[in-house]
Tab-separated table of C-alpha atoms and ligand atoms in Angstrom:
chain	number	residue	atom	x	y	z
A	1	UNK	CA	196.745	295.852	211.331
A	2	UNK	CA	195.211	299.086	212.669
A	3	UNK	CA	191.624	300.146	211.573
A	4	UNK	CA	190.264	303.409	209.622
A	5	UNK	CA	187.283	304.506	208.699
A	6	UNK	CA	186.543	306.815	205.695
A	7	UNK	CA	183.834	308.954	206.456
A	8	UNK	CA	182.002	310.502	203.143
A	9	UNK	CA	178.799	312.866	204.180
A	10	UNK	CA	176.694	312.448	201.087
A	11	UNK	CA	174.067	314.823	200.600
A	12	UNK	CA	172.442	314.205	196.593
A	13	UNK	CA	175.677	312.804	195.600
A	14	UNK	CA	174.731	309.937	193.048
A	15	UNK	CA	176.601	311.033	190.493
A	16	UNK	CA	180.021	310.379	192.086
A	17	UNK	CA	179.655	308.734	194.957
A	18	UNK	CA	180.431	304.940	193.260
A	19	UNK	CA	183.424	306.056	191.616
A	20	UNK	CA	184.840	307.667	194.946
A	21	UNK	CA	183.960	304.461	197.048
A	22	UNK	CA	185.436	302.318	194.396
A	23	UNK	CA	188.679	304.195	193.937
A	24	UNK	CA	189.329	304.490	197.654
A	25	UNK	CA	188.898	300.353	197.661
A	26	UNK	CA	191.339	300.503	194.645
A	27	UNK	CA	193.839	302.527	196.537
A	28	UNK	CA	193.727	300.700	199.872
A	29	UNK	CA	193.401	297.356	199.366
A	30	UNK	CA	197.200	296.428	199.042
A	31	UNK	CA	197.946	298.577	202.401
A	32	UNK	CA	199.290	295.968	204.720
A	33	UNK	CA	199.174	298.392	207.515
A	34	UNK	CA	195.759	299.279	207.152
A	35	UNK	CA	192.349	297.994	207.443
A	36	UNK	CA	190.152	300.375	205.514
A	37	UNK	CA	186.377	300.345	206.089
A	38	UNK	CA	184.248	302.912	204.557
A	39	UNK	CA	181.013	304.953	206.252
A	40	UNK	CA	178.385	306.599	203.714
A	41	UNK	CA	176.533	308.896	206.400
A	42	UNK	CA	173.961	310.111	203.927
A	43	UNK	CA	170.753	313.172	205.027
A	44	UNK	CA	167.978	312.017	203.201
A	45	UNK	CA	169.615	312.299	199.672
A	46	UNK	CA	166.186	312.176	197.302
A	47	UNK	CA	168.217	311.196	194.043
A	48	UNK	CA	168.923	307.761	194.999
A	49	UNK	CA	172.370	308.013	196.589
A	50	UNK	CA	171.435	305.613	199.132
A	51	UNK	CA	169.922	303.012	196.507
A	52	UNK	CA	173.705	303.402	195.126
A	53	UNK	CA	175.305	302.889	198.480
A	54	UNK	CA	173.192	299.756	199.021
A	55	UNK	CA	173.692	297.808	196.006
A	56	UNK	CA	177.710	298.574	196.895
A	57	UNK	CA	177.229	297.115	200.325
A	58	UNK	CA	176.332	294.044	199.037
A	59	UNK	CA	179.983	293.815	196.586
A	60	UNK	CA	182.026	295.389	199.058
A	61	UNK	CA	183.522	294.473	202.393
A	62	UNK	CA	183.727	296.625	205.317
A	63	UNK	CA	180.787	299.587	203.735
A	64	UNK	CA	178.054	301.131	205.432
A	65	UNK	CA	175.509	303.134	205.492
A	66	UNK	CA	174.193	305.360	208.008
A	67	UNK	CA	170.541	307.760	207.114
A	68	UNK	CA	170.767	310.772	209.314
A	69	UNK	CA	168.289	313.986	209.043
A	70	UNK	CA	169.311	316.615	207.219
A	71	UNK	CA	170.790	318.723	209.757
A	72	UNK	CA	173.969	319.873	208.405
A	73	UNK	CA	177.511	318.736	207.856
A	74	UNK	CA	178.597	318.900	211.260
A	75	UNK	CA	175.914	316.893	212.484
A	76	UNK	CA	176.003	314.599	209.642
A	77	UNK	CA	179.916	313.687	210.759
A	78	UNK	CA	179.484	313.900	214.667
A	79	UNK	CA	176.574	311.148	214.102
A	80	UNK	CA	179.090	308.991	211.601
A	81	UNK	CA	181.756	309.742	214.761
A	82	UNK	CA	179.608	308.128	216.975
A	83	UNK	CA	178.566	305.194	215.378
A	84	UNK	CA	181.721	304.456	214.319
A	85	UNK	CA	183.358	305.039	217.631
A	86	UNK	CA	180.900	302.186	218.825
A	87	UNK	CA	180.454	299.874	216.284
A	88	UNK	CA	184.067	299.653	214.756
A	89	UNK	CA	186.643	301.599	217.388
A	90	UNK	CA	189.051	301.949	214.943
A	91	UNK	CA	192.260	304.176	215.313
A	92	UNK	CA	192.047	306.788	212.833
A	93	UNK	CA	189.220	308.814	211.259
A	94	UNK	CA	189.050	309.946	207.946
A	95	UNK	CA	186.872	313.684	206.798
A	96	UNK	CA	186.437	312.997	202.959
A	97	UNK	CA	183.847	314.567	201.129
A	98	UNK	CA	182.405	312.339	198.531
A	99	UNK	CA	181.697	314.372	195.343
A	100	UNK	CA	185.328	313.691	193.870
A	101	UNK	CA	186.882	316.884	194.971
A	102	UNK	CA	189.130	315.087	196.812
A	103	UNK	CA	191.422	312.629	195.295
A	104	UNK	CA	191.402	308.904	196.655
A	105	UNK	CA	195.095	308.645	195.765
A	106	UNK	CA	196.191	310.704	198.868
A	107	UNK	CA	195.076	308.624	201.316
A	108	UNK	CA	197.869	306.613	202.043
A	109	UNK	CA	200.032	309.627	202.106
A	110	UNK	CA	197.692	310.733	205.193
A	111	UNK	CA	198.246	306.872	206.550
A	112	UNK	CA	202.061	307.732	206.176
A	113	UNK	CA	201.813	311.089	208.226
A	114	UNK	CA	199.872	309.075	211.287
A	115	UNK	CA	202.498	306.441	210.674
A	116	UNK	CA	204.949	308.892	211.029
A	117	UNK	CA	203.553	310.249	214.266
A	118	UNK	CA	201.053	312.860	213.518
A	119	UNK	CA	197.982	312.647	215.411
A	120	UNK	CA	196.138	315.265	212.908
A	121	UNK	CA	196.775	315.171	209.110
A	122	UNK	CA	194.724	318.267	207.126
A	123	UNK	CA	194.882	318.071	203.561
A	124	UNK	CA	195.797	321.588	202.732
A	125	UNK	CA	195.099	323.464	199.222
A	126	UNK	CA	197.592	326.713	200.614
A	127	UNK	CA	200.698	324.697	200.869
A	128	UNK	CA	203.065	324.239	198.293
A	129	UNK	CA	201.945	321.351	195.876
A	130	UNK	CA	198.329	322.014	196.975
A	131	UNK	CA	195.454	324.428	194.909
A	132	UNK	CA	192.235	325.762	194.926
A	133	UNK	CA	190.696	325.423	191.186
A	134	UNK	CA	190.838	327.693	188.430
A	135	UNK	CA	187.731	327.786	187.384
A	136	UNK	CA	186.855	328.725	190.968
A	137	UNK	CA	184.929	332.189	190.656
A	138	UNK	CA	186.916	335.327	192.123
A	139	UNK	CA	184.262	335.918	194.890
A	140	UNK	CA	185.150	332.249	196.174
A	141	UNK	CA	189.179	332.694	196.133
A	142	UNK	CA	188.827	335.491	198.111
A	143	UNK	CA	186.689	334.204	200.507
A	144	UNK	CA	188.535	330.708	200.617
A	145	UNK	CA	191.817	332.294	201.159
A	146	UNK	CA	190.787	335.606	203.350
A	147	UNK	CA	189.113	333.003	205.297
A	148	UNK	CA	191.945	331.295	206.111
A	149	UNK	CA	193.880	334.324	206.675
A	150	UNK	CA	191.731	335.363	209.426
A	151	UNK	CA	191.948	331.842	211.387
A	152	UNK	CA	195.428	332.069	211.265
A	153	UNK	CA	196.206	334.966	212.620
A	154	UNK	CA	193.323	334.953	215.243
A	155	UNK	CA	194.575	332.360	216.618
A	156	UNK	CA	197.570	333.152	216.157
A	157	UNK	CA	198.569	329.615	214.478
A	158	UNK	CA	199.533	331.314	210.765
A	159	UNK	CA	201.901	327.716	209.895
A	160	UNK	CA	198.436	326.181	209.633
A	161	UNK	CA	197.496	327.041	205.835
A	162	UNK	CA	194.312	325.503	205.779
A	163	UNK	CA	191.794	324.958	208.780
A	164	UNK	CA	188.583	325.114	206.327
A	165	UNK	CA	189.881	321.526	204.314
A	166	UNK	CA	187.342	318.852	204.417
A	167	UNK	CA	190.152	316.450	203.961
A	168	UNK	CA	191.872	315.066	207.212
A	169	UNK	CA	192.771	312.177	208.469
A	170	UNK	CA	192.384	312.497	212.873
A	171	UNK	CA	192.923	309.681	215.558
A	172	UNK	CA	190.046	308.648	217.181
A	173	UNK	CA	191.061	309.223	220.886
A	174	UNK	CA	191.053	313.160	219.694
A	175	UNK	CA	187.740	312.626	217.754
A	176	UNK	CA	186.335	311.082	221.105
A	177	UNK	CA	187.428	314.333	223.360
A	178	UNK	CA	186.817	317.074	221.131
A	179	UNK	CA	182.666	315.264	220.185
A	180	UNK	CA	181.200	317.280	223.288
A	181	UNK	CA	182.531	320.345	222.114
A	182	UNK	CA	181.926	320.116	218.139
A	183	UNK	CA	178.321	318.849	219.041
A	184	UNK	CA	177.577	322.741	219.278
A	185	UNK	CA	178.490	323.464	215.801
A	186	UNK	CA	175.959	321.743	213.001
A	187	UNK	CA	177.232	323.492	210.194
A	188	UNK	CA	180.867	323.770	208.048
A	189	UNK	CA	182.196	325.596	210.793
A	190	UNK	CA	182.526	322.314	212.726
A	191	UNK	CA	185.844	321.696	210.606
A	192	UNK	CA	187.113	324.762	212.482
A	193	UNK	CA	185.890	323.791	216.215
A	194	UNK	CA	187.613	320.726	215.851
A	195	UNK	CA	190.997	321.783	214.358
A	196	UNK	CA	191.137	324.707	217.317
A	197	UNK	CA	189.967	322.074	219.869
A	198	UNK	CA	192.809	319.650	218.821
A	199	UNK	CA	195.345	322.640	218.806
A	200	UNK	CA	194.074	323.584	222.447
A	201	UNK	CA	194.392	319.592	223.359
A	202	UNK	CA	198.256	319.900	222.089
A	203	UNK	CA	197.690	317.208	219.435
A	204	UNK	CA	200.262	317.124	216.370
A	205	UNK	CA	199.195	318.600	213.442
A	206	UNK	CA	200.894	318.226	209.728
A	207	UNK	CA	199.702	319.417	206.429
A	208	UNK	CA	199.953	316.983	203.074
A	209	UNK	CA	199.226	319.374	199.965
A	210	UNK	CA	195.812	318.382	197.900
A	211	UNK	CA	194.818	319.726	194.872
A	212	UNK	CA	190.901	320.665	195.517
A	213	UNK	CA	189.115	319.747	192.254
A	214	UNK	CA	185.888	321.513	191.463
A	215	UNK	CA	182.825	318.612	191.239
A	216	UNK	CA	181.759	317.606	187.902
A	217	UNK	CA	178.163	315.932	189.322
A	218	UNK	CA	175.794	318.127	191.750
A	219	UNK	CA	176.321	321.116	193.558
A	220	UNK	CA	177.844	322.486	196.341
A	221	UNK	CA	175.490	322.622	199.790
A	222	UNK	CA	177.341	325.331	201.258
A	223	UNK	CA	175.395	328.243	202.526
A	224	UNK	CA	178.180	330.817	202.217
A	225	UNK	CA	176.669	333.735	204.360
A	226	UNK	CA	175.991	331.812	206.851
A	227	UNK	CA	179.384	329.715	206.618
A	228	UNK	CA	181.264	333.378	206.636
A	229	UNK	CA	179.363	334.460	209.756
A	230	UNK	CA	179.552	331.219	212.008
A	231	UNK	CA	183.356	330.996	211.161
A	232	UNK	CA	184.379	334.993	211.701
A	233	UNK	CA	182.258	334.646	215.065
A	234	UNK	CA	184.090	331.068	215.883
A	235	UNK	CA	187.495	332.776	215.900
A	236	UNK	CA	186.175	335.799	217.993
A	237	UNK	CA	184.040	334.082	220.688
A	238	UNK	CA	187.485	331.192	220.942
A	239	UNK	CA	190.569	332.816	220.286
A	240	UNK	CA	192.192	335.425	223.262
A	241	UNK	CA	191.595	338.150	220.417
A	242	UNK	CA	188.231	339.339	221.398
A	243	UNK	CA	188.886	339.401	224.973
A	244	UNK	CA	192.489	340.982	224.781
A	245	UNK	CA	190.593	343.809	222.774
A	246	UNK	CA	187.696	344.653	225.304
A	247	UNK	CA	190.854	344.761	227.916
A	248	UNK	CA	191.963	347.647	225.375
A	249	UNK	CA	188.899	349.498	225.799
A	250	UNK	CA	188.434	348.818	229.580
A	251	UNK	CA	191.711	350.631	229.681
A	252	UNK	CA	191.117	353.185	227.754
A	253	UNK	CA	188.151	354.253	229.776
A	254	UNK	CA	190.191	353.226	233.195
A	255	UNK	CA	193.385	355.348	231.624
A	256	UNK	CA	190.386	358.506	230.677
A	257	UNK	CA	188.312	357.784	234.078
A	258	UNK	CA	191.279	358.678	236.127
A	259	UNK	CA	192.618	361.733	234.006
A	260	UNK	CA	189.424	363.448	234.180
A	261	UNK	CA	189.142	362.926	238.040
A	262	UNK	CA	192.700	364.047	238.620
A	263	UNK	CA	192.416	366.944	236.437
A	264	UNK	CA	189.342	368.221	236.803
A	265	UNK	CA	188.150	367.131	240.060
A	266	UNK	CA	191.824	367.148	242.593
A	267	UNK	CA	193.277	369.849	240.026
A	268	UNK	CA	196.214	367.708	240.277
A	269	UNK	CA	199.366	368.594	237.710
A	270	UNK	CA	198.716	367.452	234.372
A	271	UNK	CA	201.460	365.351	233.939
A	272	UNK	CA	201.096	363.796	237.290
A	273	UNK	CA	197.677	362.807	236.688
A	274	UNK	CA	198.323	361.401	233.079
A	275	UNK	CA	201.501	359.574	234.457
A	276	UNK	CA	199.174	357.833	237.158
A	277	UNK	CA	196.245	357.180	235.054
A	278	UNK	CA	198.540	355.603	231.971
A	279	UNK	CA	200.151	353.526	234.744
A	280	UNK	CA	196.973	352.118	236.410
A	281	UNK	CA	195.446	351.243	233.163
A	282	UNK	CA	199.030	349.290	232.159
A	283	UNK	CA	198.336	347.258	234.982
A	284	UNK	CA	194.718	346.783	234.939
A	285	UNK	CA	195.652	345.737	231.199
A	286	UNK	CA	198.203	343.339	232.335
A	287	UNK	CA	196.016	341.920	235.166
A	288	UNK	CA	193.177	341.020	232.862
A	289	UNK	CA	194.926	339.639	230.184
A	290	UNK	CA	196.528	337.240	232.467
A	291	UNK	CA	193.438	336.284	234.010
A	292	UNK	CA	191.596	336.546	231.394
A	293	UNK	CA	192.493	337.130	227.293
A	294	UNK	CA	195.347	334.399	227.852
A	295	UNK	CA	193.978	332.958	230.290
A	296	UNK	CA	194.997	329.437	228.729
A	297	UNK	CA	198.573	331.105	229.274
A	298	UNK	CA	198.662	332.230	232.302
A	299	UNK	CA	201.642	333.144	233.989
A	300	UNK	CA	203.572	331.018	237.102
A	301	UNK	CA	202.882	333.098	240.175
A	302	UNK	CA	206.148	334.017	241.009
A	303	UNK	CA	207.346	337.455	241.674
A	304	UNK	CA	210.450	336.395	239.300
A	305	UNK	CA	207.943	335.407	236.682
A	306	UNK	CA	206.080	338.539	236.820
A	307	UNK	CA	208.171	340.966	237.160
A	308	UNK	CA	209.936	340.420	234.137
A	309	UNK	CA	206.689	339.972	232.412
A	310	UNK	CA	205.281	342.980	233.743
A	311	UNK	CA	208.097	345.162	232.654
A	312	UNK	CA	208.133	343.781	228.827
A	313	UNK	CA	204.267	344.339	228.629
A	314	UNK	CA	205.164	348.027	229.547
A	315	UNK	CA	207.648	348.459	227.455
A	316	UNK	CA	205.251	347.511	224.329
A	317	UNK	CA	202.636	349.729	225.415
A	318	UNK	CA	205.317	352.796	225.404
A	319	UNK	CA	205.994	351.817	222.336
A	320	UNK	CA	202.396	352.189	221.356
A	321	UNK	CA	202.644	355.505	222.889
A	322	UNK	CA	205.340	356.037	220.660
A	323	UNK	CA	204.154	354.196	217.107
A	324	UNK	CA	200.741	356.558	217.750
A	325	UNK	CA	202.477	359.477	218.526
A	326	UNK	CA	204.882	359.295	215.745
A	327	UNK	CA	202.110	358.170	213.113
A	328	UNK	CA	199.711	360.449	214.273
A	329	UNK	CA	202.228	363.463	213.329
A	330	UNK	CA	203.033	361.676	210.033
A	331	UNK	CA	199.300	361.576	208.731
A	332	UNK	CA	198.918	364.891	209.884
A	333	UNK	CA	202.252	366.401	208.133
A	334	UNK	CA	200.960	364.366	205.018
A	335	UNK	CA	197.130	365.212	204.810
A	336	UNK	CA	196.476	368.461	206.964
A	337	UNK	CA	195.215	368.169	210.705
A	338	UNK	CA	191.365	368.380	210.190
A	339	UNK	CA	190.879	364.192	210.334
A	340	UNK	CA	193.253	363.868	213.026
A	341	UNK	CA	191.336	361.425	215.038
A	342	UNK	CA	190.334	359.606	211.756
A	343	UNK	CA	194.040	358.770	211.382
A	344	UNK	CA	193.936	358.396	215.515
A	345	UNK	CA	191.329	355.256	214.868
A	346	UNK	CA	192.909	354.082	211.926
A	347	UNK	CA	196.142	353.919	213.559
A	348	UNK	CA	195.221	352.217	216.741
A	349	UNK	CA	193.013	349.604	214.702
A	350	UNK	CA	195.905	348.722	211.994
A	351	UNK	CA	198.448	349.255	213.218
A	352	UNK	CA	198.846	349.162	217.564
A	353	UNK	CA	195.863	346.193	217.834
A	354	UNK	CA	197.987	343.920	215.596
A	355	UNK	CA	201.016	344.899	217.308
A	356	UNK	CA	200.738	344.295	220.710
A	357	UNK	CA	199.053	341.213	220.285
A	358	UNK	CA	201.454	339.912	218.437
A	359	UNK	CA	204.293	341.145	220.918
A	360	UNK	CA	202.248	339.575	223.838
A	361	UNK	CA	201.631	336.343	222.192
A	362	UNK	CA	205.322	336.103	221.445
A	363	UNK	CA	206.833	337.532	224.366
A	364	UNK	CA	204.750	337.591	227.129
A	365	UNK	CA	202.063	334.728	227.385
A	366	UNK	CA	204.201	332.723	225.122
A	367	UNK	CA	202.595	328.789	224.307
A	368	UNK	CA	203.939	326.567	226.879
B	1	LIG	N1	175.204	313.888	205.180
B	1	LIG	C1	175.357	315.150	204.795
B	1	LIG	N2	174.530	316.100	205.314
B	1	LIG	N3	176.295	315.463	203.888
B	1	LIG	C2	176.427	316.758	203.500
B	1	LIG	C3	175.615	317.787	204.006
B	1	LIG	C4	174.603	317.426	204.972
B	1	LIG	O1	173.841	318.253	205.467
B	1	LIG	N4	176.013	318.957	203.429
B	1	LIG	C5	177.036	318.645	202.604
B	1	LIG	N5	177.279	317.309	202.611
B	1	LIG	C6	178.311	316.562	201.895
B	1	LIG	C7	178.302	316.725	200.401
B	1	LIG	O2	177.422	315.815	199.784
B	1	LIG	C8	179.765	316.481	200.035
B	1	LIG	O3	180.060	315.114	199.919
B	1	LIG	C9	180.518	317.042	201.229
B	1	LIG	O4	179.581	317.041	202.308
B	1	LIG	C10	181.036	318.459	200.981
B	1	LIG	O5	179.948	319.281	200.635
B	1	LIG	P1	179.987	320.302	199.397
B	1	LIG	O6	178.662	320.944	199.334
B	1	LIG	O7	180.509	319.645	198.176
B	1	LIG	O8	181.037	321.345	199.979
B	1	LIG	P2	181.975	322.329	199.163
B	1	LIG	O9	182.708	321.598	198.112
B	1	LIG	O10	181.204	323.526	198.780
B	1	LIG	O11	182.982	322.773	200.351
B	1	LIG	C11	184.306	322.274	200.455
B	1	LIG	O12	185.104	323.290	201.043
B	1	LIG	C12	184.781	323.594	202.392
B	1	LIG	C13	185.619	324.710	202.948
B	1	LIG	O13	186.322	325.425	202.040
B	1	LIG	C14	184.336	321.012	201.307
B	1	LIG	O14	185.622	320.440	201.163
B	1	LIG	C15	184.062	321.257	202.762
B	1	LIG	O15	184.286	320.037	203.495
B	1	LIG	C16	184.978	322.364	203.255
B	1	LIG	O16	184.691	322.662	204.620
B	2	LIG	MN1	182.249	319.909	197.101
């Protein structure tokens, strides 16, 4: 029989916190394959969550408590990580948040995804089968799901619906690596770090739809500014996205640096000195991004690997020449010339950002 633990954070959470415990003893006591044990790792609760927890302990076998400080989430799980990594060692890891927004009945459909070969299981509430509530206000859909949105697509991982989910079930060899790396983040955001670590440590990942239920007892201890800004600045400081852009704008002024200096300066041709300054900036562009934006991705050095390479990366960049050139006439025939370089910005920022890194991801530092 393998071990898991079932870690519930518990911040103020005496009004559910028995029924959740109890339930997940109800579910997984028949599981032959499984040895459940469960880990309350509660901040200083003041409404007597931990008086709850105790007088379980002493009914149930396999619960326990751990009192951290109230530091956040993500230091209230790294600390239940820990001390279960030492004390128990047990193979998988449950996330579960304990005010009865997640439904007991799915573990064992997470226990059948590990079974099955998955080293990562997120319960996901964008998948078909999964939901967010109804009752949910509109300002909290948005952000859930634009959330999500962003994640995916910065790092470039869109068949991942949900990376915010509080509901996983992760082995604890991955748990082990990723600790010295999620130790930075105290907040939410953690859930992120760890999900991007994993995908950057090649584990599998598969998604079980959940339907999130809104809490009945207490309230939500999410700071939502702060959770927006820590997670938007998570993607741009990890994924290649950031960098890949300031390699746009270091060629841009490479690509303007050597036009003006040509033209103006060596009163070379026009057309010569655009042609050599559009070129040099291709392959400054190239250059960094391979050392750098995909760095993760880098390319074999091989003349037969680069070459190829080098060619496809300038054929998307002439066609960024030619999406700009084209759009930039469009707008123009449409709404007048005055706001040309409005439509200039707009276009690059839409429309050629999104499209070369998306053509570079996919054709040029592909995932290995
Ligand atoms: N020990 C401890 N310390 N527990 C905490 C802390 C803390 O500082 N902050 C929150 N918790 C506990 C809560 O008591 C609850 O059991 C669980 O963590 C989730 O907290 P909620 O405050 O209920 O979060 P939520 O419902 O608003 O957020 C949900 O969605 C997020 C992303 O969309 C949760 O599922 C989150 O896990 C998820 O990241
Ligand atoms: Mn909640």
């Amino acid at each position: 029989m393998r071990k898991a633990v079932i870690i519930l954070p518990t911040y103020n959470e005496v009004g559910a916190i028995e029924q959740v415990i109890t339930e997940i003893y109800r579910i997984t006591k028949e599981n032959k394959n499984w040895e459940v044990h469960v880990l309350v790792v509660d901040s200083n609760s003041q409404d007597g969550t931990q008086e709850k927890v105790l007088k379980l302990i002493k009914k149930l076998p396999r619960l326990t408590l751990l009192q951290t400080e109230k530091k956040g989430l993500g230091k209230a799980y790294v600390q239940g990580f820990q001390q279960t990594l030492e004390r128990i060692n047990p193979y998988l890891i449950f996330e579960m948040d304990a005010d009865l927004s997640h439904d007991p009945k799915k573990i064992p459909e997470f226990l059948k995804q590990i079974e099955n070969g998955a080293d990562f299981v997120i319960g996901s509430r964008y998948i078909k089968g999964g939901s967010i509530p109804n009752n949910w206000g509109i300002h909290r859909k948005i952000f859930s799901v634009g959330a999500n949105l962003v994640i995916r697509f910065g790092f470039m991982k869109p068949q991942i619906t949900d990376w915010t989910s509080g509901f996983r079930a992760i082995k604890s060899w991955l748990i082990k690596k990723a600790i010295p790396h999620i130790k930075n983040y105290s907040g939410y955001v953690f859930q992120v770090a760890i999900l991007d670590f994993a995908i950057k440590h090649k584990a599998h990942i598969s998604e079980i739809p959940i339907q999130f239920k809104d809490r009945i007892h207490g309230k939500s201890k999410i700071n939502s500014i702060q959770y927006i800004i820590q997670t938007f600045l998570y993607v741009f400081l990890n994924s290649s996205f950031i960098k890949f852009a300031l390699v746009g704008v270091i060629g841009f002024i490479i690509d303007f640096g050597i036009s003006f200096l040509f033209i103006e300066k060596l009163k070379y041709a026009v057309w010569l000195s655009t042609l050599l300054s559009t070129e040099t900036a291709i392959v400054s562009n190239f250059l960094l991004n391979n050392f750098w934006s995909f760095s993760h991705k880098r390319l074999e050095p091989r003349l037969s690997v680069y070459l190829p390479n080098f060619l496809k990366f300038n054929f998307v960049s002439s066609g960024s020449v030619l999406i700009q050139t084209l759009g930039v006439q469009l707008a123009v025939n449409l709404f007048g010339r005055k706001l040309w370089y409005i439509y200039k910005i707009l276009i690059i920022i839409f429309i050629i950002i999104p499209y070369s890194y998306i053509l570079y991801n996919k054709f040029i530092w592909k995932e290995k």
